[in-house]
mmCIF file of C-alpha atoms in Angstrom:
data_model
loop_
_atom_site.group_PDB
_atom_site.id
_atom_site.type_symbol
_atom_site.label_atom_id
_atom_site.label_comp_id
_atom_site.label_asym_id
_atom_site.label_seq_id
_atom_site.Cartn_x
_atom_site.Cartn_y
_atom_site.Cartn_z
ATOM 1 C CA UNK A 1 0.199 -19.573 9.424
ATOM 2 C CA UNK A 2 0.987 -20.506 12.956
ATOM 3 C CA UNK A 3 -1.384 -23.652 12.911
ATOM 4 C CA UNK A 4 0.789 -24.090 9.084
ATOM 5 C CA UNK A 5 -2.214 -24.423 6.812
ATOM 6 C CA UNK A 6 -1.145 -21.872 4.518
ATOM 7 C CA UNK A 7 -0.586 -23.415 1.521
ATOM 8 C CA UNK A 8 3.534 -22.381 0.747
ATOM 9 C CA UNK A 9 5.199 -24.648 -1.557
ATOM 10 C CA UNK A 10 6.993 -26.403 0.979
ATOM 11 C CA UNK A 11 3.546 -27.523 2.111
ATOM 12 C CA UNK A 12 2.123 -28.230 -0.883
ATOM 13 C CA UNK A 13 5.462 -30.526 -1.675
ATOM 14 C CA UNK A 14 4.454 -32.113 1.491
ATOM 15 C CA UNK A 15 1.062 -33.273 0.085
ATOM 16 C CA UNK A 16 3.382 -35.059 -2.585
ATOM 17 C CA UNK A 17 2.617 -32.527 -5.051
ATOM 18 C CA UNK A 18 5.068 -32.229 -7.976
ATOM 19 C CA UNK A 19 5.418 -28.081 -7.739
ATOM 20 C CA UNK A 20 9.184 -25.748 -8.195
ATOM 21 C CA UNK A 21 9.663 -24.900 -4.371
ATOM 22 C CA UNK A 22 11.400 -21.725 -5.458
ATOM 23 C CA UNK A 23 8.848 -18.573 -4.690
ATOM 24 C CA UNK A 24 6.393 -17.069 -7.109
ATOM 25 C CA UNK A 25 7.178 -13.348 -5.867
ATOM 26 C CA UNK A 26 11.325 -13.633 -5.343
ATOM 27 C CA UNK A 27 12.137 -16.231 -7.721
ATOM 28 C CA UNK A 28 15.025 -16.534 -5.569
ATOM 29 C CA UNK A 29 14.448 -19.129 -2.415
ATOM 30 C CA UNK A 30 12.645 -21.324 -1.191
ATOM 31 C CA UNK A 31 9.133 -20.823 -0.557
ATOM 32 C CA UNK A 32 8.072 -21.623 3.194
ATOM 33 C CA UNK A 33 6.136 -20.112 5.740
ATOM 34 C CA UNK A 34 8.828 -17.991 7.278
ATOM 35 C CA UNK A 35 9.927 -16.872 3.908
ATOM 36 C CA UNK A 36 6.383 -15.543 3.009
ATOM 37 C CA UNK A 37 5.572 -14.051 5.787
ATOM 38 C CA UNK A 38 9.328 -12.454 6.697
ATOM 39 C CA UNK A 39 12.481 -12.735 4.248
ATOM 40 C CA UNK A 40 11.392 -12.763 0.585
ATOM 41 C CA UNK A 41 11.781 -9.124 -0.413
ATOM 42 C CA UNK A 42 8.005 -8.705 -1.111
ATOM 43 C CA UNK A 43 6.917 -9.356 2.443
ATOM 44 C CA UNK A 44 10.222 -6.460 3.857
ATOM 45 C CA UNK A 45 8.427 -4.509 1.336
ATOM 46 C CA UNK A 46 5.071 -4.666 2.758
ATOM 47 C CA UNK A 47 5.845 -4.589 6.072
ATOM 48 C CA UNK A 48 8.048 -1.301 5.264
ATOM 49 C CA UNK A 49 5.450 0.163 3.781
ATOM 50 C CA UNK A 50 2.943 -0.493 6.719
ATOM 51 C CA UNK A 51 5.568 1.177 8.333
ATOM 52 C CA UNK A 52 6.153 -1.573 11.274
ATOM 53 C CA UNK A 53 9.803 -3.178 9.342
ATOM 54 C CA UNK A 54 11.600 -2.548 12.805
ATOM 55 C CA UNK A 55 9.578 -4.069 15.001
ATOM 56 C CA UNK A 56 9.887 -7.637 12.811
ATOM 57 C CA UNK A 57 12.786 -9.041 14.146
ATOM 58 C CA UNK A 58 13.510 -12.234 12.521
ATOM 59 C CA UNK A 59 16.096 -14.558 14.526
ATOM 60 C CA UNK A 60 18.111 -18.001 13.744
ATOM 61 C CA UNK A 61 15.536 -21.186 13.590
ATOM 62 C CA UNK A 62 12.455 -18.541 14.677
ATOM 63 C CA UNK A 63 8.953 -19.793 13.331
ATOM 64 C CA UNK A 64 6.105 -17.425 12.477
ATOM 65 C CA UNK A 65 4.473 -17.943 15.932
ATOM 66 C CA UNK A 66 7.229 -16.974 17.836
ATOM 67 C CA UNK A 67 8.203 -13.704 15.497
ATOM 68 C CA UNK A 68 4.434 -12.605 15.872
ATOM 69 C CA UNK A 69 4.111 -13.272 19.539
ATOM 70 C CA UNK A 70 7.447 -11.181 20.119
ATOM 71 C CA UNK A 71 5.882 -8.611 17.672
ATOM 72 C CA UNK A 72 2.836 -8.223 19.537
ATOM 73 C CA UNK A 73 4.776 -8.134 23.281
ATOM 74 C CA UNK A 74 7.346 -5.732 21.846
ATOM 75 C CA UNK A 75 5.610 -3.272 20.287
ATOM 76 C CA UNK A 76 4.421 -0.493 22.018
ATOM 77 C CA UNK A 77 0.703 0.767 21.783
ATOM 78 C CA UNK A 78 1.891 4.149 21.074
ATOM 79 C CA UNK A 79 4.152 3.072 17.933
ATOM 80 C CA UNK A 80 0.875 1.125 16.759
ATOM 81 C CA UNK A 81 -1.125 4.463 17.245
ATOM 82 C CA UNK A 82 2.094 6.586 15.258
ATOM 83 C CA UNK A 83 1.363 4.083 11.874
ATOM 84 C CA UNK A 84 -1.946 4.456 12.404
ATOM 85 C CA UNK A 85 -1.609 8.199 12.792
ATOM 86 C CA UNK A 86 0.528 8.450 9.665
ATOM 87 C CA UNK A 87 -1.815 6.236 7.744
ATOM 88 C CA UNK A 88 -4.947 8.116 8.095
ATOM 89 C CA UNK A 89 -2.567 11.496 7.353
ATOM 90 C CA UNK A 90 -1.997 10.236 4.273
ATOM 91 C CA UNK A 91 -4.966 9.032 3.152
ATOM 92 C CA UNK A 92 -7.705 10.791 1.857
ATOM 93 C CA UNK A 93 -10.008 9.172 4.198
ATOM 94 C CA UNK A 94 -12.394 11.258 5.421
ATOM 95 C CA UNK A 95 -14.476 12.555 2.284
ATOM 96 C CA UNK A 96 -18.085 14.057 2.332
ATOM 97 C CA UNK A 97 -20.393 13.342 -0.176
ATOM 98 C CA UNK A 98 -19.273 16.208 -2.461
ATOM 99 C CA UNK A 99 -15.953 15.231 -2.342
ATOM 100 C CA UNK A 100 -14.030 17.790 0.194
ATOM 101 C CA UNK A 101 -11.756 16.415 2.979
ATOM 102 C CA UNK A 102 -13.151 17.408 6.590
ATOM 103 C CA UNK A 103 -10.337 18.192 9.470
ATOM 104 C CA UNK A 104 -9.984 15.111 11.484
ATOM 105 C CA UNK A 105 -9.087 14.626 14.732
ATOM 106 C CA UNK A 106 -5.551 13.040 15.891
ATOM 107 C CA UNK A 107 -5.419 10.365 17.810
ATOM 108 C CA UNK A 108 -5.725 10.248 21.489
ATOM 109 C CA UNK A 109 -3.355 11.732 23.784
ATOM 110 C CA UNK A 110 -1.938 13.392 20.646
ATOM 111 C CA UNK A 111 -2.483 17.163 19.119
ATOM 112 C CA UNK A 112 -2.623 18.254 15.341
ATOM 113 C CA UNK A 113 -0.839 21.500 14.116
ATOM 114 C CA UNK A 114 -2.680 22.657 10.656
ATOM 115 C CA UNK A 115 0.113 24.567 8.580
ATOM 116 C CA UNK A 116 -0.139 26.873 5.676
ATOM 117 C CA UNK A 117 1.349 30.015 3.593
ATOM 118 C CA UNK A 118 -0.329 32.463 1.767
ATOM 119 C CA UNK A 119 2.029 34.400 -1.221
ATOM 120 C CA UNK A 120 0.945 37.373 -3.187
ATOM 121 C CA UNK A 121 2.620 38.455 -6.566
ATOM 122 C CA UNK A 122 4.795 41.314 -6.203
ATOM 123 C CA UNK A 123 4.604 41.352 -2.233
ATOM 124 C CA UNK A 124 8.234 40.754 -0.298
ATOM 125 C CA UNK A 125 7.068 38.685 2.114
ATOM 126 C CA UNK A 126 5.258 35.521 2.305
ATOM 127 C CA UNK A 127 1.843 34.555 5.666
ATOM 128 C CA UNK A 128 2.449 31.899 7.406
ATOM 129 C CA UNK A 129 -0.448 30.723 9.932
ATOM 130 C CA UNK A 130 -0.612 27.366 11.708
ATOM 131 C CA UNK A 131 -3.404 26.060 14.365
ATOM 132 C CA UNK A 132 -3.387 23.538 16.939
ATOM 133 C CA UNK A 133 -5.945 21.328 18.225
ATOM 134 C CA UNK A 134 -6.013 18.636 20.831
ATOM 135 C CA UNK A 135 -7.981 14.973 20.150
ATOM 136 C CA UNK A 136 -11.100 15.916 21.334
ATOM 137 C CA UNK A 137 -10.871 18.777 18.213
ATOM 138 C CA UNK A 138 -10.222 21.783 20.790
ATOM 139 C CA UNK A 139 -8.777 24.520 19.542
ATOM 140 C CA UNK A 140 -5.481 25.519 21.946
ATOM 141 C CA UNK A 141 -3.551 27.763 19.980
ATOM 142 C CA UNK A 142 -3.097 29.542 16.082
ATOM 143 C CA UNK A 143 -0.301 31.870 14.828
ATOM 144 C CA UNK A 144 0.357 34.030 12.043
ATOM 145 C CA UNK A 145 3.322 35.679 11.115
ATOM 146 C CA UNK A 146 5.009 37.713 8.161
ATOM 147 C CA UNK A 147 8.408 36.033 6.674
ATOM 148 C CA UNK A 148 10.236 38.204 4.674
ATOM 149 C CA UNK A 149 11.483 37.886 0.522
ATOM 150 C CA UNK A 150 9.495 37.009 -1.941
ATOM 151 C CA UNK A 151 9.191 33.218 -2.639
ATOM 152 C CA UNK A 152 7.494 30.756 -4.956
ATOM 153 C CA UNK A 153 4.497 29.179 -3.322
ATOM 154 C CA UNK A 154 6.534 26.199 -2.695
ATOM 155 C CA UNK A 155 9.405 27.963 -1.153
ATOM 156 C CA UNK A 156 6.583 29.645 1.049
ATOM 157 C CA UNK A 157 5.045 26.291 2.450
ATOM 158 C CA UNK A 158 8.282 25.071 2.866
ATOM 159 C CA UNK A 159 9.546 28.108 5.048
ATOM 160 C CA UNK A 160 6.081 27.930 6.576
ATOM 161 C CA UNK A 161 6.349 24.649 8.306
ATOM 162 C CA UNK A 162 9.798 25.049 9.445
ATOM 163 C CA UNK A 163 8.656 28.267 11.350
ATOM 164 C CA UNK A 164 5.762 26.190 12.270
ATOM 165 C CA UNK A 165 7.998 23.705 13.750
ATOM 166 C CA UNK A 166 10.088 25.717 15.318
ATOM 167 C CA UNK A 167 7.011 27.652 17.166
ATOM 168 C CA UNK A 168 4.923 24.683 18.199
ATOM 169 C CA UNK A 169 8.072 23.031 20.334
ATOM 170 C CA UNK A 170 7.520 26.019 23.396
ATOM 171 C CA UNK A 171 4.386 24.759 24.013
ATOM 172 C CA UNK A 172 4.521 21.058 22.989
ATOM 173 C CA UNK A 173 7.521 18.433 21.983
ATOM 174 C CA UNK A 174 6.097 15.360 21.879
ATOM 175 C CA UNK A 175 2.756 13.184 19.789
ATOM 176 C CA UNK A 176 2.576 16.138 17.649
ATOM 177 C CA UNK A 177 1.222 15.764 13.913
ATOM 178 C CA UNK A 178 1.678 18.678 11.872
ATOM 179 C CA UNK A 179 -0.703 18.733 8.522
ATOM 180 C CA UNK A 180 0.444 20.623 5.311
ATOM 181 C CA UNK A 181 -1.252 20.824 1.941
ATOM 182 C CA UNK A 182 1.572 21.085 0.186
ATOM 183 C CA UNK A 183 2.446 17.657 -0.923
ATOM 184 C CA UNK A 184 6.143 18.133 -2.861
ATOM 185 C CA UNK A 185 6.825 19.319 1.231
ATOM 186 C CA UNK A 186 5.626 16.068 2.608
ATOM 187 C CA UNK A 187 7.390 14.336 0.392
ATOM 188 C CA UNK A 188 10.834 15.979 0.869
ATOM 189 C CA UNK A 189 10.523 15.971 4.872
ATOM 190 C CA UNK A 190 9.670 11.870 4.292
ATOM 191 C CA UNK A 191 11.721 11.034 1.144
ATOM 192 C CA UNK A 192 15.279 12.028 -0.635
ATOM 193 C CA UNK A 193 16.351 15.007 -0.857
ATOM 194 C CA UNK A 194 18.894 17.432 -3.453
ATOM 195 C CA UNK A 195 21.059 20.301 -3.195
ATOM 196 C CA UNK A 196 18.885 23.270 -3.968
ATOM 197 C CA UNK A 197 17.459 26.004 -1.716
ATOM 198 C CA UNK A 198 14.427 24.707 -0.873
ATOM 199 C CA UNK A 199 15.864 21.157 0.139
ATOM 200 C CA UNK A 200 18.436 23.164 2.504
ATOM 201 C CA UNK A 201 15.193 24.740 3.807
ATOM 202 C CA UNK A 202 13.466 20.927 4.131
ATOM 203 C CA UNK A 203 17.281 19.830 6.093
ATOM 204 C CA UNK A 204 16.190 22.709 8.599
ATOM 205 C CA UNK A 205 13.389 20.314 9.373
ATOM 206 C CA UNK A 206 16.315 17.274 10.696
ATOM 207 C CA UNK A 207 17.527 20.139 13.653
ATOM 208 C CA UNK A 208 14.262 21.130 14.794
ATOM 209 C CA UNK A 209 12.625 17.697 14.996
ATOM 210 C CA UNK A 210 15.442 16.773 17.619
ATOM 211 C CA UNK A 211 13.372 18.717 19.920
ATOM 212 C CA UNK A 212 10.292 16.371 19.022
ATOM 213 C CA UNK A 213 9.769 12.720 20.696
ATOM 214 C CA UNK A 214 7.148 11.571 18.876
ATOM 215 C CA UNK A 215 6.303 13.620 15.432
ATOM 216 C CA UNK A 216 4.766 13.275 11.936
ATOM 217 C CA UNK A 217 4.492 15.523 9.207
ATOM 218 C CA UNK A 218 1.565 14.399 6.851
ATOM 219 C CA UNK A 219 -0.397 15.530 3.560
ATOM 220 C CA UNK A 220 -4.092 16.941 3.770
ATOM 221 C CA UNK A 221 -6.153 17.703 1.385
ATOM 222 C CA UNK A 222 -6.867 22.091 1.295
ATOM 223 C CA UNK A 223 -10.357 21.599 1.827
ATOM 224 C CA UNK A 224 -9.072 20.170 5.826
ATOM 225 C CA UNK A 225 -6.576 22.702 5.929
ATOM 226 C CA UNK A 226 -8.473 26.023 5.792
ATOM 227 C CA UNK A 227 -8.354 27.356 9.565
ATOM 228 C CA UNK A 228 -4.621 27.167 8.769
ATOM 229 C CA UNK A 229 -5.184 29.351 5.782
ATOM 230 C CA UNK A 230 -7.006 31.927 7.679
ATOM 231 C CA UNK A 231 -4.650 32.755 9.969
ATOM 232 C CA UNK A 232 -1.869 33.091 7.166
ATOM 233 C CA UNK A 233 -4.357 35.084 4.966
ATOM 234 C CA UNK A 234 -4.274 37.694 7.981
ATOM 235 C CA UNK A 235 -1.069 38.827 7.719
ATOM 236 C CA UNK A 236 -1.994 40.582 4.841
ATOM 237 C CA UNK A 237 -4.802 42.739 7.204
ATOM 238 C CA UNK A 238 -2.156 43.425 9.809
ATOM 239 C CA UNK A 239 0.172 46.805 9.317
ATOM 240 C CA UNK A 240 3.261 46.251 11.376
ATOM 241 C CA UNK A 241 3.059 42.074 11.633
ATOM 242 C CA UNK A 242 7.047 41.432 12.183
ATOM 243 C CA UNK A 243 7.048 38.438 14.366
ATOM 244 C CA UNK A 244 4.680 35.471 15.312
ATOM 245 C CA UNK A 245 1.302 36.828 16.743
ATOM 246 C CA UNK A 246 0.159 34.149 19.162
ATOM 247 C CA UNK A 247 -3.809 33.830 19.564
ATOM 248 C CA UNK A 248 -5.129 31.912 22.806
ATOM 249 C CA UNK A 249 -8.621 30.552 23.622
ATOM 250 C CA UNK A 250 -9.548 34.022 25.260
ATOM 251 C CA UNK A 251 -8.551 36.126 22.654
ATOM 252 C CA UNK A 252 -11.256 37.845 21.751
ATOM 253 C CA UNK A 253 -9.710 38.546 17.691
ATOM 254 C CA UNK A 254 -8.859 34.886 17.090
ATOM 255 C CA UNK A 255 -12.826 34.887 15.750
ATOM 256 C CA UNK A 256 -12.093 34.004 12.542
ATOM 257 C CA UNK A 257 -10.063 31.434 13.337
ATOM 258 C CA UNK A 258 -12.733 30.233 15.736
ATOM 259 C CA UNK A 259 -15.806 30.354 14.109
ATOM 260 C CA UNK A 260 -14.238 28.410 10.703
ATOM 261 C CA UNK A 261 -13.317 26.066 13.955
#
């Protein structure tokens, strides 16, 4: 494209070639380099969904050169390494040969916080565990805790991640990427959301990431998520669990949580 050998309309016309300038994907203008690459609606949509639509700023009588090379000296590496974070969160990615997601680590400079709830019929109160790990895979810290009523298991993760988030921020703020396997959470953190309880839960979510520079909340498979598990599962082996047990490194009892580690 910058050396313009891409074959646009426009270019093609240029070659005296009788073809409708208007573009194939819009149907709407006219089809040149800049308009493939930047302003037809297909291109916004792809470079929305590759999640870098803010850092293409398109200006009056720009060509693709100079919007690329303005790209590439504005953008920061660490908003290269957040997409790429968020991509391989959302991705099934890293499969064995039977199928089951492994843990993965995050990025460098950047730690992962494994969420999860565990729910038993007829019990008033729902686990929540989470675990954190830095991006050489170390563990740092886990938690489990007992929340009180009894909830639907999607109520529970939901609850679950906000006291997840609202735990993790004493010890970290910022490049934080907190995994749930609980996709209908994901989705209502990252997407629309209604009126009912558990989206008033999810708008919790808007307050406490304030507290967060840099933060992602991505899907993982169950199978990557079971340290997280664990810990949530042992709230049901605790008697008096009221409040948010903290495990360290040196805690000799975390050993379940370090061993699945």
């Amino acid at each position: 494209m910058c050396v313009k050998v891409l074959p646009t309309v426009v270019a093609i016309q240029g070659k005296h070639v009788n073809v409708d300038e208007v573009c194939s994907w819009c149907r709407m203008f006219r089809e040149d380099d800049m308009h493939v690459m930047f302003e037809c609606s297909f291109a916004k949509q792809v470079w929305e969904a590759v999640g870098l639509q803010r850092l293409v700023d398109v200006q009056q009588n720009d060509t693709v050169k100079k919007v690329l090379k303005r790209v590439l000296n504005t953008g920061t590496t660490d908003q290269w390494i957040m997409q790429r974070a968020k991509e391989d969160g959302n991705k099934h990615h890293n499969h064995n040969s039977t199928g089951i997601q492994n843990w993965s680590k995050p990025p460098g400079g950047w730690i992962k916080i494994n969420v999860d709830a565990a729910c038993r019929p007829g019990d008033d109160f729902v686990g929540a565990g989470c675990v954190m790990r830095d991006d050489c895979g170390k563990f740092l810290r886990a938690s489990s805790t007992r929340i009180r009523g009894k909830m639907q298991p999607k109520m529970a993760e939901a609850v679950s991640l906000r006291e997840a988030l609202s735990w993790t921020k004493q010890w970290r703020s910022n490049k934080c990427i907190f995994e749930c396997d609980a996709k209908p959470v994901v989705d209502a953190v990252n997407g629309a959301r209604g009126k009912s309880m558990f989206d008033t839960i999810v708008e919790d979510y808007s307050y406490l990431l304030k507290h967060y520079k840099e933060v992602l909340i991505t899907f993982v498979h169950r199978s990557a998520n079971i340290v997280a598990h664990k810990m949530a599962q042992t709230t049901y082996s605790e008697t008096d669990l009221k409040e948010w047990y903290d495990y360290t490194p040196d805690f000799i009892s975390c050993n379940l949580a370090l061993e699945e580690i």
